Amino acid sequence: MEKRIAYRNGREDNGSHSPCLPGPRKVTYTMYIYIYIYTYTTSAIKNSIISMDTSLLSLFVFVLVGRVLGSMPTESSFDQYYNISWGDGHFLSLDQGREIQLSMDNSSGAGFGSKLSYGSGFFHLRIKLPEKDSAGVITAFYLTSHTNNHDELDFEFLGNKEGKPITLQTNVFANGQGNREQRIHLWFYVDKIPIRVFKNNTMIGVSYPSQPMQVEASLWDGIVGQLMEAKQRLIGLTAPFKAHFQGFNIDGCPYNLHSKPCDSSIFWWNKEKYWSLSSTEQRVYEAMRNST
């Protein structure tokens, strides 16, 4: 289920929805985010893909929405793949570690990260966003390299006024270069709809993520500076904000810990079927872009 984000200064629903994009109903949502990272080499002959022997990456992003968090089966516990990174007092383990709650109040938010760094893989979390008025509160899921000229893939759900559409912001950092933010208002069900693909254009001088990255998630406030007092009043009135996470499985190639290189074709996410969108995916992607 793929989704690409094209930033068109995403607007709110005005009733003129594309028939290809199903509108939301009044149900409880859970956000599912899937990130594919896989590698390939391009040939100088017709720019064809011929082998899988470099560290170049091609990224596809999926965002799924729909079912209540507790209705989906889970397998791995949090401790198998992740550690709490910060905000210990704002972290709660539920269901024998198969569900994690992060909370945010005036004193702190919280975050966690994977124990290992990965050179390629399939990364996902099931996320239930904070309820009620959460303007200024950010629920983030991202991959980052923690290096000076870092690589990073960001997915940030920007808190909204109660009853307004959720805004999803993505960003890509490559070799320390970012400023690739794109936003979309999620007024429609995003199941199976691509929202963003960041293509590998290193051949024309565009930086591309190539460093091993850790998988991380966090709940934090995005209001700073002169708005601090107003922020504290807002959070004091509506806190604590709570985000829930499930689905801690990681299908990835741990960097320097696997007998095969992380761009090897033995990994299912490196298969040719994931190198591009299908015709159906391309069609719904274009419909999404034209509607935002």
Tab-separated table of N, CA and C in Angstrom, residues 200-207:
chain	number	residue	atom	x	y	z
A	200	ASN	N	15.916	8.077	-6.700
A	200	ASN	CA	17.374	8.167	-6.684
A	200	ASN	C	17.847	8.879	-7.948
A	201	ASN	N	18.269	10.139	-7.780
A	201	ASN	CA	18.762	10.928	-8.911
A	201	ASN	C	20.205	11.361	-8.697
A	202	THR	N	20.996	10.483	-8.101
A	202	THR	CA	22.403	10.827	-7.863
A	202	THR	C	23.159	11.039	-9.166
A	203	MET	N	22.691	10.436	-10.256
A	203	MET	CA	23.382	10.584	-11.542
A	203	MET	C	23.344	12.022	-12.058
A	204	ILE	N	22.389	12.815	-11.551
A	204	ILE	CA	22.323	14.219	-11.965
A	204	ILE	C	22.685	15.141	-10.799
A	205	GLY	N	23.343	14.584	-9.791
A	205	GLY	CA	23.886	15.397	-8.712
A	205	GLY	C	22.987	15.645	-7.526
A	206	VAL	N	21.868	14.927	-7.422
A	206	VAL	CA	20.962	15.095	-6.289
A	206	VAL	C	21.380	14.147	-5.167
A	207	SER	N	21.579	14.679	-3.969
A	207	SER	CA	21.967	13.836	-2.837
A	207	SER	C	20.870	12.836	-2.517
